[in-house]
Amino acid sequence: MLTRDLLAKIRDKIRDNFSHFAKLEASYGKPITQAKWDVEASIQVFDYYSQLDITNEHVKNVEIKNFPIGAVGLITSFNYPLLLTSWKLAPALLAGNTVVLKPSEKTPLSDLFLADLLKSDLPSGAFNVLLGDGTVGKAITSHPDIGMISFTGSSKVGKSIALDCAKRLIPYTLELGGKNAAIVFDGDIEKITDDIITGAFSNMGQNCCGISRLFIKREIYQDVLNVLLKKAKRLVIGDPFDDRTYIGPLVDDYAFKN
């Protein structure tokens, strides 16, 4: 089976199990409506890569050939389990690599279910899921047979991974957390405040690009604040499996304290 056909099959399997994936994503507190968005976005990722052509290129006397790296280590965060895996897994498989995935120990269910769905479609050893805490991640990043690392998580761990990869001169990609600000000068206050609400409160604020600070032009500060307060008060806090809920519980006590 061609790799792009395989990615299309993965897309279809996620789509066929849409509701179950959404429930797994919501099982750690993410509101079900947001979980459904994550599953739909994951389907779109595999759809995109199933149509991407990465064949060799010929430009006059220059030939560009693509070769797989070999074994690639993927380490993902808790906040978007299926989507983060999709972003990393699809291009890794398309390029002909085998994958060792360590999902967050807090939210492994979506990835375990995905691996189980793909057992009969992928060659043995092509997609491997290892469970555990940071010690398992460390074993992956320092293993001599791993040729690349793709990591999503904290800046502290990202620095450690960069050092591990630098020692062996292997490529890596890092998507790390941040302390993000929204800077507001002027514009449509309704749209601005909608975007701030989404940036600050979606997924209970557990986003690497979530908004945690606002810098607002003095002349419109009070107007923006008034609209924000009205909209924030309307947000429903509650059961993540209730379609009306916008804010569910945080993933664990550590998230609550930090």
XYZ file of C-alpha atoms in Angstrom:
258
model
C 0.000 0.000 0.000
C 1.305 3.465 -0.902
C 2.041 5.667 2.112
C -0.460 8.305 0.999
C -3.143 5.631 0.697
C -2.260 4.526 4.212
C -2.670 8.067 5.538
C -6.060 8.260 3.830
C -7.034 5.038 5.590
C -5.956 6.498 8.949
C -8.063 9.579 8.173
C -11.063 7.374 7.445
C -10.597 5.299 10.595
C -10.531 8.416 12.753
C -13.655 9.674 10.975
C -15.411 6.323 11.441
C -14.653 6.459 15.174
C -15.293 10.196 15.549
C -17.603 9.994 18.571
C -15.376 7.607 20.497
C -12.283 9.750 19.919
C -14.207 12.842 21.047
C -15.253 11.106 24.267
C -11.674 10.002 24.945
C -10.461 13.569 24.380
C -13.139 14.859 26.772
C -12.395 12.252 29.425
C -9.720 14.422 31.057
C -11.922 17.525 31.242
C -11.944 19.140 27.799
C -15.495 20.202 26.847
C -16.976 17.805 24.314
C -17.630 20.544 21.741
C -13.931 21.479 21.790
C -12.942 17.804 21.733
C -14.991 17.335 18.558
C -13.100 20.220 16.965
C -9.801 18.497 17.804
C -10.932 15.256 16.190
C -12.117 17.067 13.060
C -8.795 18.930 12.860
C -6.934 15.611 13.168
C -8.939 14.217 10.255
C -7.967 17.272 8.197
C -4.271 16.741 9.026
C -4.260 13.198 7.670
C -6.338 14.308 4.684
C -3.759 16.991 3.864
C -0.768 14.664 4.054
C -2.588 11.928 2.130
C -2.603 14.319 -0.841
C 0.900 15.765 -0.392
C 3.414 14.780 -3.063
C 7.004 14.466 -1.791
C 8.472 12.637 -4.784
C 12.010 13.421 -5.890
C 12.523 16.686 -7.777
C 14.624 17.421 -10.870
C 15.674 21.018 -11.494
C 17.995 21.274 -14.524
C 21.134 19.425 -13.394
C 20.089 19.253 -9.756
C 18.239 16.289 -8.301
C 16.596 16.459 -4.886
C 16.022 13.057 -3.300
C 14.022 12.386 -0.176
C 15.170 9.744 2.283
C 13.555 8.641 5.538
C 15.437 9.393 8.733
C 14.648 5.971 10.164
C 13.202 5.872 13.660
C 11.626 9.119 14.864
C 10.743 9.899 18.484
C 7.505 11.812 19.105
C 6.692 13.208 22.553
C 3.382 14.999 23.025
C 1.665 17.111 25.652
C -1.590 16.395 27.476
C -3.685 19.239 26.114
C -4.390 18.078 22.541
C -3.662 14.338 22.566
C -4.964 13.211 19.174
C -4.255 16.443 17.297
C -0.631 16.738 18.457
C -0.034 13.127 17.494
C -1.636 13.720 14.084
C 0.593 16.724 13.377
C 3.675 14.617 14.073
C 2.651 11.127 12.972
C 1.286 11.910 9.498
C 4.426 13.592 8.069
C 6.706 11.063 9.794
C 4.901 8.141 8.148
C 4.641 9.956 4.810
C 8.426 10.317 4.776
C 8.812 6.571 5.336
C 9.885 6.613 8.976
C 9.004 4.344 11.844
C 7.660 6.112 14.905
C 8.092 5.785 18.654
C 5.418 7.887 20.372
C 5.319 8.800 24.040
C 2.021 10.504 24.799
C 1.512 12.404 28.021
C 0.991 10.024 30.915
C -2.006 12.216 31.806
C -3.935 11.670 28.551
C -2.810 8.518 26.689
C -6.216 7.049 25.790
C -6.670 8.574 22.324
C -3.222 7.456 21.197
C -3.679 3.945 22.553
C -6.998 3.667 20.735
C -5.440 4.989 17.517
C -2.586 2.476 17.737
C -5.069 -0.337 18.279
C -7.112 0.762 15.251
C -4.020 0.738 13.030
C -2.628 -2.649 14.060
C -3.833 -4.385 10.920
C -2.900 -1.576 8.520
C 0.648 -0.624 9.486
C 3.697 -2.870 9.156
C 4.823 -4.386 12.440
C 6.943 -1.878 14.363
C 5.965 1.121 12.240
C 3.976 2.832 15.011
C 4.961 2.173 18.603
C 3.437 3.746 21.717
C 5.413 3.830 24.961
C 3.697 4.896 28.171
C 5.361 6.548 31.126
C 6.657 9.765 32.609
C 9.665 11.882 31.728
C 12.109 9.020 32.281
C 10.596 7.252 29.273
C 10.900 10.428 27.226
C 14.540 10.741 28.277
C 15.192 7.178 27.151
C 13.762 8.036 23.729
C 15.662 11.303 23.242
C 18.989 9.738 24.240
C 18.591 6.428 22.386
C 21.243 5.939 19.672
C 18.755 4.459 17.189
C 16.420 7.474 17.254
C 17.283 9.808 14.379
C 14.995 12.764 15.127
C 12.846 14.097 17.946
C 9.613 16.073 17.722
C 8.496 17.403 21.104
C 5.568 19.439 22.392
C 5.662 20.481 26.032
C 7.358 22.733 28.548
C 10.305 25.010 27.824
C 12.297 23.349 30.614
C 11.997 19.892 29.081
C 12.522 21.344 25.611
C 15.930 22.699 26.649
C 16.917 19.276 27.959
C 15.836 17.612 24.712
C 17.777 20.162 22.651
C 20.924 19.255 24.604
C 20.356 15.516 24.107
C 19.902 16.002 20.365
C 22.887 18.347 20.091
C 25.159 15.719 21.635
C 24.294 13.355 18.781
C 23.846 16.023 16.088
C 20.334 14.876 15.205
C 17.502 17.185 14.105
C 14.663 18.098 16.417
C 11.550 20.258 16.498
C 10.223 21.901 19.646
C 6.795 23.391 20.298
C 7.040 24.883 23.771
C 4.901 26.710 26.295
C 4.812 30.467 26.620
C 3.483 33.442 28.554
C 1.448 35.119 25.859
C 0.014 38.605 25.580
C -2.706 40.122 23.405
C -1.987 43.699 22.334
C -5.133 45.665 21.470
C -5.040 49.060 19.760
C -8.427 49.466 18.118
C -10.865 47.644 15.869
C -14.087 45.685 16.172
C -14.479 45.261 19.941
C -16.953 42.391 19.552
C -14.516 40.387 17.448
C -11.541 41.367 19.588
C -13.237 40.199 22.767
C -14.430 36.968 21.129
C -10.828 36.196 20.173
C -9.586 37.023 23.672
C -12.202 34.756 25.256
C -11.181 31.917 22.946
C -7.481 32.506 23.513
C -7.776 32.733 27.275
C -10.440 30.165 28.159
C -10.606 27.465 25.475
C -9.341 24.128 26.799
C -9.523 25.752 30.245
C -6.571 27.968 29.298
C -4.293 24.930 28.984
C -2.710 26.019 25.704
C 0.877 26.798 24.798
C -0.399 29.864 22.925
C -3.125 30.772 25.403
C -3.626 34.429 26.282
C -2.618 35.249 29.850
C -1.936 38.998 29.604
C -3.670 41.940 27.937
C -2.212 45.261 26.821
C -5.070 47.510 25.733
C -4.948 51.031 24.331
C -6.013 53.408 27.101
C -8.790 55.038 25.059
C -10.673 51.749 24.586
C -9.562 49.945 27.746
C -12.813 50.334 29.673
C -14.986 49.442 26.674
C -13.013 46.251 26.031
C -13.042 45.361 29.725
C -16.809 45.842 30.008
C -17.533 43.593 27.027
C -15.037 40.978 28.215
C -16.648 40.806 31.650
C -20.112 40.329 30.150
C -18.911 37.527 27.887
C -16.830 35.827 30.576
C -19.813 35.739 32.948
C -21.824 33.888 30.299
C -19.309 31.052 29.983
C -20.702 27.792 31.344
C -18.502 25.868 33.778
C -19.440 22.244 34.266
C -19.539 18.685 32.976
C -17.228 18.337 29.946
C -19.695 15.916 28.328
C -22.443 18.563 28.343
C -22.626 20.437 25.021
C -23.344 23.683 26.897
C -20.073 23.574 28.853
C -17.262 25.892 27.781
C -14.944 25.375 30.764
C -14.436 21.910 32.214
C -12.126 20.749 35.015
C -8.366 21.173 34.770
C -6.367 18.077 33.931
C -4.913 17.563 37.427
C -3.950 19.184 40.717
C -0.614 20.382 39.327
C -2.418 22.361 36.629
C -4.742 23.840 39.257
C -1.844 25.036 41.424
C 0.116 26.462 38.521
